[in-house]
Coordinates of C-alpha atoms in Angstrom, one line a residue:
M1 CA 20.9 81.8 68.1
Q2 CA 18.5 82.5 71.0
L3 CA 16.6 85.7 72.1
F4 CA 15.0 86.0 75.5
V5 CA 12.6 88.4 77.2
K6 CA 11.9 88.1 80.9
D7 CA 8.7 89.4 82.4
L8 CA 7.1 89.7 78.9
T9 CA 3.6 89.9 80.3
V10 CA 1.4 88.8 83.1
I11 CA -1.7 86.6 82.5
D12 CA -4.5 87.4 85.0
F13 CA -7.1 84.7 84.7
S14 CA -9.2 82.1 86.6
Y15 CA -9.4 78.4 86.0
L16 CA -11.6 75.5 87.0
C17 CA -10.0 72.9 89.3
A18 CA -11.6 69.6 90.5
E19 CA -10.3 70.1 94.0
R20 CA -10.3 73.9 94.5
G21 CA -13.3 75.0 92.4
M22 CA -12.8 78.3 90.6
V23 CA -9.3 79.7 91.2
G24 CA -7.9 83.2 90.4
E25 CA -4.4 83.3 89.1
S26 CA -1.6 85.6 87.9
W27 CA 1.2 84.0 85.9
I28 CA 4.3 85.8 84.8
V29 CA 5.5 84.9 81.3
D30 CA 9.2 84.7 80.2
V31 CA 10.0 83.8 76.6
V32 CA 13.0 82.4 74.7
L33 CA 13.1 82.3 70.9
S34 CA 15.5 80.3 68.8
G35 CA 16.2 80.6 65.1
G36 CA 18.3 82.2 62.4
L37 CA 19.0 85.8 61.9
D38 CA 16.7 87.9 59.6
E39 CA 17.7 90.7 57.2
Q40 CA 18.3 92.9 60.3
N41 CA 20.6 90.3 61.8
M42 CA 18.0 89.6 64.5
V43 CA 16.0 86.6 65.5
L44 CA 13.1 89.0 66.0
D45 CA 13.1 92.7 66.8
F46 CA 12.4 93.2 70.6
A47 CA 9.5 95.5 69.7
K48 CA 7.9 92.8 67.6
V49 CA 8.5 90.2 70.4
K50 CA 6.6 92.4 72.9
R51 CA 3.9 93.3 70.4
T52 CA 3.3 90.0 68.6
I53 CA 3.8 87.5 71.5
K54 CA 2.3 89.6 74.2
D55 CA -0.7 90.6 72.2
T56 CA -1.3 86.9 71.2
I57 CA -1.1 85.7 74.8
D58 CA -3.2 88.5 76.1
D59 CA -5.8 87.9 73.4
I60 CA -6.3 84.1 74.0
A61 CA -5.8 83.7 77.7
D62 CA -5.7 87.0 79.7
H63 CA -8.8 87.9 81.7
R64 CA -10.5 84.6 80.7
L65 CA -11.8 81.5 82.5
L66 CA -9.6 78.6 81.5
I67 CA -11.6 75.4 81.0
P68 CA -9.9 71.9 81.0
T69 CA -12.1 70.4 78.3
A70 CA -10.8 66.9 78.7
C71 CA -11.8 66.8 82.4
S72 CA -14.7 64.4 83.0
E73 CA -16.4 67.0 85.2
V74 CA -16.7 69.6 82.5
R75 CA -19.8 69.9 80.3
W76 CA -20.0 72.7 77.7
Q77 CA -21.9 73.6 74.6
Q78 CA -21.8 76.5 72.2
Q79 CA -24.4 78.2 70.0
G80 CA -23.0 81.0 67.8
D81 CA -20.9 83.2 70.1
R82 CA -22.5 82.0 73.3
V83 CA -21.1 79.3 75.6
W84 CA -22.9 77.4 78.4
M85 CA -20.5 75.8 80.9
D86 CA -21.1 73.4 83.8
F87 CA -18.5 72.1 86.1
S88 CA -18.6 69.8 89.2
S89 CA -15.8 70.1 91.8
A90 CA -15.2 69.2 95.5
K91 CA -16.2 72.8 96.3
G92 CA -19.6 72.4 94.5
D93 CA -21.1 72.9 91.1
F94 CA -20.4 76.0 88.9
H95 CA -22.6 77.1 86.0
L96 CA -22.0 79.9 83.5
A97 CA -23.6 81.3 80.4
C98 CA -21.4 83.9 78.7
P99 CA -20.0 85.2 75.4
E100 CA -17.3 82.9 74.0
Q101 CA -14.5 85.4 74.7
A102 CA -15.1 84.9 78.4
F103 CA -13.5 81.4 78.1
A104 CA -10.3 79.7 77.0
L105 CA -10.8 76.1 76.1
I106 CA -7.7 74.1 77.1
P107 CA -7.6 70.5 75.7
S108 CA -6.3 68.8 78.9
E109 CA -7.6 67.2 82.0
A110 CA -6.3 70.0 84.3
I111 CA -5.0 73.5 84.0
T112 CA -1.3 73.4 84.7
F113 CA 1.8 75.3 83.6
D114 CA 2.4 72.5 81.0
S115 CA -1.1 72.4 79.5
V116 CA -1.3 76.1 79.2
D117 CA 2.2 76.3 77.8
T118 CA 1.2 73.8 75.0
F119 CA -2.0 75.8 74.3
L120 CA -0.1 79.1 74.1
K121 CA 2.8 77.8 71.9
K122 CA 0.4 76.3 69.4
A123 CA -1.1 79.8 68.9
L124 CA 2.2 81.5 68.8
T125 CA 3.7 79.3 66.1
E126 CA 1.0 80.6 63.8
V127 CA 2.0 84.3 64.2
L128 CA 5.8 84.2 64.3
P129 CA 8.0 84.7 61.2
D130 CA 9.6 81.7 59.4
N131 CA 13.1 82.3 60.8
V132 CA 11.9 81.7 64.3
E133 CA 12.5 77.9 64.6
G134 CA 11.5 77.4 68.2
I135 CA 9.8 79.1 71.1
S136 CA 10.1 78.3 74.8
L137 CA 7.8 79.8 77.5
I138 CA 8.4 79.9 81.2
L139 CA 5.1 80.4 83.1
R140 CA 5.7 81.2 86.8
N141 CA 4.1 82.7 89.9
E142 CA 5.5 85.7 91.6
E143 CA 7.3 84.6 94.7
H144 CA 5.7 85.9 97.9
A145 CA 7.3 85.8 101.4
T146 CA 4.0 87.1 102.9
P147 CA 0.4 86.0 102.7
F148 CA -1.6 86.1 99.4
Y149 CA -5.0 85.0 98.1
H150 CA -6.6 83.9 94.9
Y151 CA -9.8 85.7 93.9
T152 CA -12.2 85.7 91.0
H153 CA -14.5 88.6 90.0
G154 CA -16.1 90.5 87.1
L155 CA -16.4 94.3 86.5
K156 CA -19.5 95.0 84.4
K157 CA -18.7 98.8 84.2
H158 CA -15.3 98.1 82.7
D159 CA -15.0 98.8 78.9
G160 CA -12.2 96.3 78.5
N161 CA -11.7 92.6 79.3
C162 CA -12.1 93.0 83.1
Q163 CA -15.9 92.9 82.4
R164 CA -15.7 89.2 82.0
I165 CA -17.6 87.7 84.9
A166 CA -15.0 85.1 85.9
H167 CA -11.4 86.3 85.7
G168 CA -9.1 86.6 88.6
H169 CA -5.8 87.3 90.3
R170 CA -3.2 85.9 92.7
S171 CA -2.6 88.8 95.0
P172 CA -0.5 89.6 98.1
I173 CA -1.8 91.9 100.9
H174 CA 0.2 94.1 103.3
I175 CA -1.7 95.7 106.3
Y176 CA -0.2 98.1 108.8
E177 CA -1.9 98.8 112.1
N178 CA -0.8 102.0 113.8
G179 CA 2.2 102.1 111.5
V180 CA 3.4 98.6 112.3
A181 CA 3.1 95.6 109.9
A182 CA 0.2 93.5 111.1
T183 CA 0.8 90.0 109.8
Q184 CA -2.2 88.6 111.7
W185 CA -4.5 90.7 109.4
D186 CA -2.5 89.6 106.3
D187 CA -3.2 86.1 107.4
Y188 CA -6.9 86.8 108.1
W189 CA -7.5 88.1 104.5
A190 CA -5.4 85.5 102.9
E191 CA -7.6 82.8 104.5
R192 CA -10.9 84.7 104.0
W193 CA -10.3 85.2 100.3
Q194 CA -8.5 82.0 99.4
D195 CA -10.1 80.6 96.1
I196 CA -13.0 83.0 96.5
Y197 CA -15.5 84.7 94.2
L198 CA -15.9 88.4 95.1
G199 CA -19.5 89.1 94.0
S200 CA -21.0 92.6 93.8
E201 CA -24.2 92.9 95.7
E202 CA -26.0 94.7 92.9
D203 CA -25.3 91.8 90.5
I204 CA -27.1 89.2 92.6
V205 CA -30.3 87.7 91.1
P206 CA -32.5 84.7 91.9
V207 CA -30.8 81.6 90.4
G208 CA -34.1 80.7 88.7
T209 CA -34.0 83.8 86.5
L210 CA -30.7 82.7 84.9
S211 CA -30.6 81.2 81.4
L212 CA -28.2 78.4 82.2
S213 CA -27.8 75.0 80.5
V214 CA -30.8 72.7 80.7
Q215 CA -28.8 70.3 82.9
T216 CA -28.4 72.9 85.6
Q217 CA -30.2 72.0 88.9
V218 CA -29.3 74.5 91.6
S219 CA -31.3 76.6 94.0
D220 CA -31.0 79.9 96.0
K221 CA -30.4 77.8 99.1
T222 CA -27.0 76.6 97.8
H223 CA -26.0 79.1 95.1
F224 CA -25.8 82.8 94.4
G225 CA -26.9 83.9 91.0
F226 CA -25.0 86.8 89.3
H227 CA -26.1 88.5 86.1
Y228 CA -25.2 91.6 84.2
Q229 CA -25.0 93.2 80.8
A230 CA -21.6 94.7 79.7
P231 CA -20.2 96.0 76.5
Q232 CA -19.1 92.5 75.5
G233 CA -22.5 91.0 76.1
D234 CA -24.7 89.1 78.6
F235 CA -22.9 87.4 81.5
Q236 CA -24.5 84.9 83.9
L237 CA -23.0 82.8 86.7
A238 CA -24.3 80.5 89.5
M239 CA -21.7 80.0 92.3
P240 CA -21.8 77.9 95.4
K241 CA -22.4 80.3 98.3
T242 CA -19.6 78.8 100.3
C243 CA -17.2 80.0 97.6
C244 CA -18.4 83.6 97.6
D245 CA -17.8 86.8 99.6
I246 CA -20.5 89.4 98.7
I247 CA -19.1 93.0 98.5
P248 CA -21.6 95.9 98.7
H249 CA -20.1 97.7 95.7
D250 CA -17.9 97.0 92.6
T251 CA -14.8 94.9 93.1
T252 CA -12.2 97.1 91.6
V253 CA -8.9 96.9 93.5
E254 CA -9.5 100.5 94.8
L255 CA -12.8 99.6 96.3
L256 CA -11.5 96.2 97.6
A257 CA -8.8 98.0 99.5
D258 CA -11.4 100.4 100.9
F259 CA -13.6 97.5 101.9
I260 CA -10.7 95.8 103.7
A261 CA -9.8 99.1 105.5
N262 CA -13.5 99.7 106.5
T263 CA -13.9 96.1 107.8
L264 CA -10.7 96.4 109.9
S265 CA -11.8 99.8 111.3
E266 CA -15.1 98.3 112.4
K267 CA -13.3 95.5 114.1
V268 CA -10.7 97.8 115.8
P269 CA -12.2 101.3 115.7
M270 CA -9.4 102.9 117.8
S271 CA -6.6 101.8 115.4
H272 CA -5.3 103.4 112.2
F273 CA -5.0 101.0 109.3
K274 CA -3.0 101.2 106.1
V275 CA -4.0 98.6 103.5
V276 CA -1.8 97.9 100.5
A277 CA -3.9 95.6 98.3
F278 CA -2.5 94.1 95.1
E279 CA -4.3 93.1 91.9
G280 CA -2.1 90.4 90.5
V281 CA 1.6 91.4 90.0
G282 CA 3.0 94.8 90.7
K283 CA -0.1 96.9 90.8
G284 CA -2.8 97.7 93.3
A285 CA -4.3 100.3 95.6
I286 CA -3.5 101.9 99.0
V287 CA -6.2 103.1 101.5
E288 CA -5.8 104.4 105.0
K289 CA -8.6 104.6 107.6
G290 CA -8.9 105.3 111.3
P291 CA -7.5 107.8 113.9
V292 CA -3.9 108.8 113.6
G293 CA -1.6 109.3 116.5

């Protein structure tokens, strides 16, 4: 007997990639359970599927930075609940010092659907009842017919897991200029924010003030330093400048949509712009700027 749930949850996270650097992602999760019937003549009550499986996945992977610990370019160490992470990629070197809940350590050479699937299923087998004999996950991207981008950020004022300094999203963008879909602007932002770190200006600090690993050798010439205190602890990050876009305020989706609209209004002051900016799958913000009519 099998039980399935489509669109069970969405994992919004970032991961380290040897070619692309730090990549923001949003994966939709479908699940299929197989097993015998319980005393209710169910494999598992749908309410329990949504609660147990979703909560487990969200707890160990959502809003985290996924680290491929078997990759030769990864170096990490942990003392207590604090982790120091160093990573070399074709895009430059990345360095973090954060609470352990900021990371998910995936025992593989690369972050892929298969490696994350194995990681998640191992955790899920420990929380599901005995009559559930098998679990199959389908991890997938939302299909987009229009441009999208991958970004990473952190929200220090957030009282939930968004405060983690390196989590991200895969997000489409729809821009309308004077009431007409403006695909050239969709393309512009998709290119500008492809595999980008969106850093808040107020979080920038000299790299030399960060308490990174002893192996870290970077300077303000090549890297931005980011540092903030949040409810979950102290977060520090050194990012290659070429992988960053510095935003003059927080990077909530509301303010990002406003930033996009303001930028476009400065470029074309006589046009009216409507920006529909997504944060991952199925959610986002809408902002309009400029003269109408």
